[in-house]
Amino acid sequence: MATILDGKKLRDRILADLKIRLDKSGKKPTLVVILVGDDPASRIYVNNKKKTAEKLGIKSVILNYPADVAEKELLDKIYELNEDISVNAILVQLPLPEHINKDNIINAINPAKDVDGFTPSNFGKLFSGQKPHVYPCTPKGILLLLDEYNIEIAGKHAVIIGRSNIVGKPLAQMLLNRNATVTICHSHTQNLADITKTADILVSAVGGKIIEENMLKNDCVVVDVGIFKDENGKTRGDVNFEYASQVASYITPVPGGVGPMTITSLMLNTVELFKEQVLSPAERLNFELSSISDE
Ligand code: GUN
């Protein structure tokens, strides 16, 4: 029976530590979240981010725009936030409506305030072995969780299902930086099970049932990024948990695994950017934050 990779427990510890540091400093970083439209899932995510931030003493402002907002209005707001020294971190919740060019929006964010690490400057740094301002939240949360349980990465075969800019691609690079052998699978991959059966670390970021019986190697580590409601309204992940938890050595639950770690990384990233922008070198010493090993 697999050991549970408990994202809630690690989140609670990291955020309690972060709160102590923020309280002691008497300082309040500011995160601005831009939410376009009224997608219910995005609204839940954004409200969770706000609740978590406020509990910690991070100021969080949600700017909610109607689904038909003009791209120019969003760009003008981002330019304004870039210049506003009271704003430390900017997040544009994805996905955006079709009529808005997502790349134009992301490219407009000042890389020093890019709390997702999605701008070409931060993304390019990650892929060229330089240090970005911050690492994307979900991959960073996954590495924090693997490190917490001392799971070895170097030399292991990591198979990632999903090639998004939010999870699959940056995670692949971050695991490669840690000397894993990495395979990225996606919707065109043939004979998926033949590949997943060779995974020492299997990460699924699909948002649908994808890992079923006979697809995993004994004692592998399973990280399930997917979260959705099944036909009975039950919240579940990409992985058949009943099966996988019998075969794997470690597994993330859904909910309670990767989700809480993504929010934890967002809080850490907000404070990291704040630290770079605002704190003196002496003050930074009191802000040694939980980090992944190639940070
Ligand atoms: N939508 C789903 N995940 C994310 C994320 O990590 N960042 C942003 N900005 N939008 C998302």
Tab-separated table of C-alpha atoms and ligand atoms in Angstrom:
chain	number	residue	atom	x	y	z
A	1	MET	CA	0.000	0.000	0.000
A	2	ALA	CA	1.417	3.349	-1.104
A	3	THR	CA	2.426	6.137	1.276
A	4	ILE	CA	0.285	9.244	0.774
A	5	LEU	CA	2.123	12.384	-0.354
A	6	ASP	CA	0.221	14.736	1.926
A	7	GLY	CA	0.047	18.167	0.294
A	8	LYS	CA	-2.178	19.652	2.992
A	9	LYS	CA	0.216	18.758	5.770
A	10	LEU	CA	3.219	20.222	3.952
A	11	ARG	CA	1.216	23.309	2.952
A	12	ASP	CA	0.229	23.922	6.566
A	13	ARG	CA	3.835	23.685	7.727
A	14	ILE	CA	5.315	25.900	5.028
A	15	LEU	CA	2.612	28.548	5.317
A	16	ALA	CA	2.771	28.610	9.142
A	17	ASP	CA	6.491	29.289	8.835
A	18	LEU	CA	5.890	31.960	6.190
A	19	LYS	CA	3.302	33.660	8.410
A	20	ILE	CA	5.745	33.859	11.316
A	21	ARG	CA	8.311	35.546	9.076
A	22	LEU	CA	5.802	38.004	7.631
A	23	ASP	CA	4.374	38.839	11.087
A	24	LYS	CA	7.845	39.474	12.466
A	25	SER	CA	8.782	41.728	9.562
A	26	GLY	CA	5.608	43.802	9.840
A	27	LYS	CA	5.555	43.924	6.041
A	28	LYS	CA	2.731	43.121	3.676
A	29	PRO	CA	3.461	41.964	0.116
A	30	THR	CA	0.766	42.582	-2.486
A	31	LEU	CA	-0.500	40.115	-5.082
A	32	VAL	CA	-2.871	41.225	-7.833
A	33	VAL	CA	-4.929	38.565	-9.611
A	34	ILE	CA	-6.637	39.341	-12.911
A	35	LEU	CA	-9.700	37.187	-13.529
A	36	VAL	CA	-11.575	37.476	-16.819
A	37	GLY	CA	-15.103	36.126	-17.184
A	38	ASP	CA	-17.032	33.961	-14.756
A	39	ASP	CA	-15.729	30.433	-15.237
A	40	PRO	CA	-16.807	28.755	-11.964
A	41	ALA	CA	-13.610	26.692	-11.582
A	42	SER	CA	-11.387	29.751	-12.096
A	43	ARG	CA	-13.445	31.728	-9.596
A	44	ILE	CA	-13.033	28.989	-6.961
A	45	TYR	CA	-9.255	28.866	-7.558
A	46	VAL	CA	-8.933	32.638	-7.373
A	47	ASN	CA	-11.030	32.899	-4.201
A	48	ASN	CA	-8.906	30.159	-2.591
A	49	LYS	CA	-5.771	32.089	-3.471
A	50	LYS	CA	-7.222	35.233	-1.912
A	51	LYS	CA	-8.319	33.451	1.283
A	52	THR	CA	-4.912	31.822	1.730
A	53	ALA	CA	-3.075	35.091	1.066
A	54	GLU	CA	-5.123	37.089	3.549
A	55	LYS	CA	-4.637	34.504	6.312
A	56	LEU	CA	-0.894	34.933	5.858
A	57	GLY	CA	-0.875	38.713	5.789
A	58	ILE	CA	-0.383	39.008	2.041
A	59	LYS	CA	-2.615	41.644	0.498
A	60	SER	CA	-4.517	40.144	-2.396
A	61	VAL	CA	-6.544	42.129	-4.892
A	62	ILE	CA	-8.797	40.417	-7.447
A	63	LEU	CA	-9.521	42.466	-10.556
A	64	ASN	CA	-12.552	40.871	-12.191
A	65	TYR	CA	-13.263	41.731	-15.827
A	66	PRO	CA	-16.269	40.710	-17.922
A	67	ALA	CA	-15.696	37.930	-20.493
A	68	ASP	CA	-15.978	40.435	-23.373
A	69	VAL	CA	-13.306	42.830	-22.063
A	70	ALA	CA	-11.047	44.264	-24.784
A	71	GLU	CA	-7.477	42.978	-24.878
A	72	LYS	CA	-6.228	46.574	-24.800
A	73	GLU	CA	-7.979	47.244	-21.496
A	74	LEU	CA	-6.173	44.291	-19.909
A	75	LEU	CA	-2.849	45.351	-21.409
A	76	ASP	CA	-3.265	48.907	-20.099
A	77	LYS	CA	-4.033	47.566	-16.625
A	78	ILE	CA	-0.959	45.323	-16.698
A	79	TYR	CA	1.244	48.265	-17.762
A	80	GLU	CA	-0.194	50.257	-14.852
A	81	LEU	CA	0.446	47.404	-12.357
A	82	ASN	CA	3.994	46.997	-13.700
A	83	GLU	CA	4.700	50.625	-12.759
A	84	ASP	CA	2.905	50.582	-9.400
A	85	ILE	CA	5.557	50.059	-6.708
A	86	SER	CA	2.915	48.932	-4.187
A	87	VAL	CA	2.256	45.844	-6.363
A	88	ASN	CA	4.792	43.032	-5.989
A	89	ALA	CA	3.201	40.155	-7.896
A	90	ILE	CA	0.820	39.845	-10.853
A	91	LEU	CA	-1.139	36.728	-11.841
A	92	VAL	CA	-3.453	36.473	-14.843
A	93	GLN	CA	-5.736	33.516	-14.262
A	94	LEU	CA	-5.809	31.165	-17.255
A	95	PRO	CA	-7.579	30.199	-19.438
A	96	LEU	CA	-8.555	33.529	-21.015
A	97	PRO	CA	-11.496	33.965	-23.437
A	98	GLU	CA	-10.796	33.117	-27.102
A	99	HIS	CA	-10.777	36.708	-28.383
A	100	ILE	CA	-7.855	37.598	-26.134
A	101	ASN	CA	-4.353	36.686	-27.240
A	102	LYS	CA	-2.960	34.982	-24.143
A	103	ASP	CA	0.637	35.466	-25.298
A	104	ASN	CA	0.204	39.238	-25.638
A	105	ILE	CA	-1.140	39.364	-22.098
A	106	ILE	CA	1.581	37.211	-20.534
A	107	ASN	CA	4.331	39.013	-22.470
A	108	ALA	CA	3.143	42.342	-21.036
A	109	ILE	CA	3.854	41.343	-17.420
A	110	ASN	CA	7.073	42.697	-15.938
A	111	PRO	CA	9.190	39.523	-15.411
A	112	ALA	CA	10.141	40.774	-11.926
A	113	LYS	CA	6.431	40.697	-10.976
A	114	ASP	CA	5.560	37.518	-12.920
A	115	VAL	CA	4.479	35.305	-10.017
A	116	ASP	CA	3.723	32.328	-12.323
A	117	GLY	CA	7.101	32.391	-14.054
A	118	PHE	CA	5.252	32.320	-17.410
A	119	THR	CA	6.800	35.329	-19.191
A	120	PRO	CA	9.226	34.462	-22.011
A	121	SER	CA	12.085	35.883	-19.957
A	122	ASN	CA	11.418	33.662	-16.926
A	123	PHE	CA	10.431	30.646	-19.028
A	124	GLY	CA	13.497	31.080	-21.250
A	125	LYS	CA	15.762	31.330	-18.234
A	126	LEU	CA	14.354	28.103	-16.836
A	127	PHE	CA	14.983	26.308	-20.137
A	128	SER	CA	18.482	27.686	-20.583
A	129	GLY	CA	19.704	26.777	-17.115
A	130	GLN	CA	19.580	30.345	-15.756
A	131	LYS	CA	17.708	31.357	-12.645
A	132	PRO	CA	14.220	32.759	-13.314
A	133	HIS	CA	12.683	35.204	-10.815
A	134	VAL	CA	10.414	32.347	-9.741
A	135	TYR	CA	9.478	28.841	-10.899
A	136	PRO	CA	5.940	28.009	-12.118
A	137	CYS	CA	3.694	27.191	-9.155
A	138	THR	CA	2.446	23.659	-9.854
A	139	PRO	CA	5.841	22.179	-10.853
A	140	LYS	CA	7.486	23.903	-7.892
A	141	GLY	CA	4.803	22.515	-5.555
A	142	ILE	CA	5.368	19.010	-6.938
A	143	LEU	CA	9.122	19.227	-6.345
A	144	LEU	CA	8.616	20.579	-2.812
A	145	LEU	CA	6.384	17.571	-2.121
A	146	LEU	CA	8.794	15.011	-3.629
A	147	ASP	CA	11.677	16.556	-1.677
A	148	GLU	CA	9.685	16.501	1.565
A	149	TYR	CA	9.404	12.707	1.266
A	150	ASN	CA	13.063	12.375	0.158
A	151	ILE	CA	12.063	10.855	-3.162
A	152	GLU	CA	15.065	10.410	-5.371
A	153	ILE	CA	14.882	12.144	-8.747
A	154	ALA	CA	18.383	11.867	-10.240
A	155	GLY	CA	18.652	8.949	-12.650
A	156	LYS	CA	14.948	8.099	-12.416
A	157	HIS	CA	12.657	7.857	-15.417
A	158	ALA	CA	10.007	10.559	-15.008
A	159	VAL	CA	7.031	10.260	-17.355
A	160	ILE	CA	4.800	13.326	-17.581
A	161	ILE	CA	1.424	13.127	-19.305
A	162	GLY	CA	0.502	16.621	-20.525
A	163	ARG	CA	2.605	19.250	-22.309
A	164	SER	CA	1.055	22.513	-21.128
A	165	ASN	CA	3.099	25.609	-20.373
A	166	ILE	CA	1.536	25.604	-16.901
A	167	VAL	CA	2.601	22.109	-15.814
A	168	GLY	CA	4.085	19.612	-18.292
A	169	LYS	CA	6.791	21.620	-20.023
A	170	PRO	CA	8.240	23.494	-17.042
A	171	LEU	CA	8.053	20.388	-14.842
A	172	ALA	CA	9.933	18.376	-17.477
A	173	GLN	CA	12.719	20.952	-17.476
A	174	MET	CA	12.843	21.158	-13.692
A	175	LEU	CA	13.091	17.359	-13.398
A	176	LEU	CA	15.760	17.376	-16.104
A	177	ASN	CA	17.670	19.994	-14.086
A	178	ARG	CA	17.555	17.478	-11.240
A	179	ASN	CA	19.021	14.798	-13.527
A	180	ALA	CA	15.915	12.718	-14.180
A	181	THR	CA	15.434	11.042	-17.563
A	182	VAL	CA	12.248	12.689	-18.764
A	183	THR	CA	9.547	11.597	-21.216
A	184	ILE	CA	6.636	13.878	-22.056
A	185	CYS	CA	3.480	12.154	-23.342
A	186	HIS	CA	0.443	13.900	-24.839
A	187	SER	CA	-2.706	13.364	-26.886
A	188	HIS	CA	-0.765	12.036	-29.907
A	189	THR	CA	1.398	9.611	-27.952
A	190	GLN	CA	1.082	6.036	-29.150
A	191	ASN	CA	1.053	3.028	-26.837
A	192	LEU	CA	0.851	5.182	-23.727
A	193	ALA	CA	0.750	2.214	-21.345
A	194	ASP	CA	4.045	0.869	-22.719
A	195	ILE	CA	5.650	4.153	-21.662
A	196	THR	CA	3.892	4.657	-18.330
A	197	LYS	CA	4.899	1.115	-17.305
A	198	THR	CA	8.532	2.239	-17.470
A	199	ALA	CA	8.009	5.276	-15.216
A	200	ASP	CA	9.714	5.489	-11.844
A	201	ILE	CA	7.901	8.795	-11.356
A	202	LEU	CA	4.579	9.216	-13.172
A	203	VAL	CA	2.977	12.657	-13.317
A	204	SER	CA	-0.437	13.002	-14.918
A	205	ALA	CA	-1.784	16.465	-15.813
A	206	VAL	CA	-4.640	15.705	-18.168
A	207	GLY	CA	-7.945	16.391	-16.438
A	208	GLY	CA	-9.580	13.086	-17.417
A	209	LYS	CA	-9.400	9.387	-16.537
A	210	ILE	CA	-6.110	8.268	-18.044
A	211	ILE	CA	-4.208	5.944	-15.704
A	212	GLU	CA	-6.050	2.669	-15.329
A	213	GLU	CA	-5.092	-0.884	-14.317
A	214	ASN	CA	-1.875	-2.396	-15.665
A	215	MET	CA	-0.368	0.959	-16.613
A	216	LEU	CA	2.070	1.377	-13.721
A	217	LYS	CA	5.315	-0.203	-12.621
A	218	ASN	CA	5.518	-1.659	-9.118
A	219	ASP	CA	6.765	0.833	-6.507
A	220	CYS	CA	6.576	3.849	-8.790
A	221	VAL	CA	5.779	7.328	-7.471
A	222	VAL	CA	2.457	8.733	-8.714
A	223	VAL	CA	1.716	12.461	-8.850
A	224	ASP	CA	-1.828	13.280	-9.954
A	225	VAL	CA	-2.302	16.886	-11.086
A	226	GLY	CA	-5.762	16.326	-12.603
A	227	ILE	CA	-8.891	17.308	-10.713
A	228	PHE	CA	-12.449	17.043	-11.973
A	229	LYS	CA	-15.867	15.705	-11.034
A	230	ASP	CA	-16.757	12.242	-12.377
A	231	GLU	CA	-20.170	11.191	-13.688
A	232	ASN	CA	-21.385	10.703	-10.094
A	233	GLY	CA	-20.247	14.163	-9.043
A	234	LYS	CA	-17.282	12.796	-7.084
A	235	THR	CA	-14.048	14.811	-7.165
A	236	ARG	CA	-11.243	12.667	-8.561
A	237	GLY	CA	-7.927	12.846	-10.391
A	238	ASP	CA	-6.550	11.376	-13.625
A	239	VAL	CA	-5.397	8.223	-11.870
A	240	ASN	CA	-7.510	5.253	-10.770
A	241	PHE	CA	-6.566	5.659	-7.111
A	242	GLU	CA	-7.825	2.241	-5.909
A	243	TYR	CA	-5.530	0.524	-8.382
A	244	ALA	CA	-2.550	2.884	-8.206
A	245	SER	CA	-2.388	3.009	-4.416
A	246	GLN	CA	-1.921	-0.805	-4.408
A	247	VAL	CA	0.959	-0.694	-6.885
A	248	ALA	CA	2.823	2.563	-6.168
A	249	SER	CA	5.263	3.304	-3.354
A	250	TYR	CA	4.014	6.910	-3.015
A	251	ILE	CA	0.909	8.634	-4.363
A	252	THR	CA	-0.764	12.040	-4.155
A	253	PRO	CA	-4.441	12.026	-3.187
A	254	VAL	CA	-6.997	14.153	-5.074
A	255	PRO	CA	-7.959	16.425	-3.471
A	256	GLY	CA	-5.219	17.132	-0.924
A	257	GLY	CA	-2.058	16.435	-2.925
A	258	VAL	CA	-0.870	18.782	-5.668
A	259	GLY	CA	-3.628	21.430	-5.301
A	260	PRO	CA	-2.575	22.715	-1.871
A	261	MET	CA	1.064	22.725	-3.015
A	262	THR	CA	0.253	24.943	-6.020
A	263	ILE	CA	-1.249	27.577	-3.723
A	264	THR	CA	1.695	27.197	-1.337
A	265	SER	CA	4.094	27.907	-4.218
A	266	LEU	CA	2.070	30.948	-5.235
A	267	MET	CA	2.425	32.363	-1.729
A	268	LEU	CA	6.153	31.559	-1.644
A	269	ASN	CA	6.613	33.134	-5.086
A	270	THR	CA	4.744	36.280	-4.038
A	271	VAL	CA	7.021	36.709	-1.041
A	272	GLU	CA	10.090	35.856	-3.157
A	273	LEU	CA	9.286	38.668	-5.609
A	274	PHE	CA	8.510	41.050	-2.748
A	275	LYS	CA	11.836	40.149	-1.174
A	276	GLU	CA	13.762	40.943	-4.373
A	277	GLN	CA	11.949	44.215	-4.948
A	278	VAL	CA	11.671	45.662	-1.462
A	279	LEU	CA	13.899	44.133	1.195
A	280	SER	CA	17.453	45.161	2.027
A	281	PRO	CA	20.110	42.410	2.025
A	282	ALA	CA	19.966	42.302	5.858
A	283	GLU	CA	16.194	41.963	5.884
A	284	ARG	CA	16.373	39.187	3.300
A	285	LEU	CA	18.263	37.007	5.778
A	286	ASN	CA	15.049	36.635	7.807
A	287	PHE	CA	13.226	35.531	4.695
A	288	GLU	CA	14.893	32.243	3.826
A	289	LEU	CA	11.934	30.584	2.141
A	290	SER	CA	11.196	26.944	1.435
A	291	SER	CA	12.715	26.302	-1.954
A	292	ILE	CA	13.489	23.559	-4.404
A	293	SER	CA	17.069	22.507	-4.722
A	294	ASP	CA	18.077	24.217	-7.959
A	295	GLU	CA	16.655	27.542	-6.840
B	1	GUN	N1	-4.875	28.158	-14.439
B	1	GUN	C1	-4.645	26.904	-13.986
B	1	GUN	N2	-3.476	26.841	-13.318
B	1	GUN	C2	-2.952	28.090	-13.352
B	1	GUN	C3	-1.751	28.657	-12.836
B	1	GUN	O1	-0.914	27.998	-12.207
B	1	GUN	N3	-1.572	29.974	-13.079
B	1	GUN	C4	-2.469	30.713	-13.782
B	1	GUN	N4	-2.184	31.997	-13.977
B	1	GUN	N5	-3.589	30.222	-14.266
B	1	GUN	C5	-3.825	28.907	-14.058
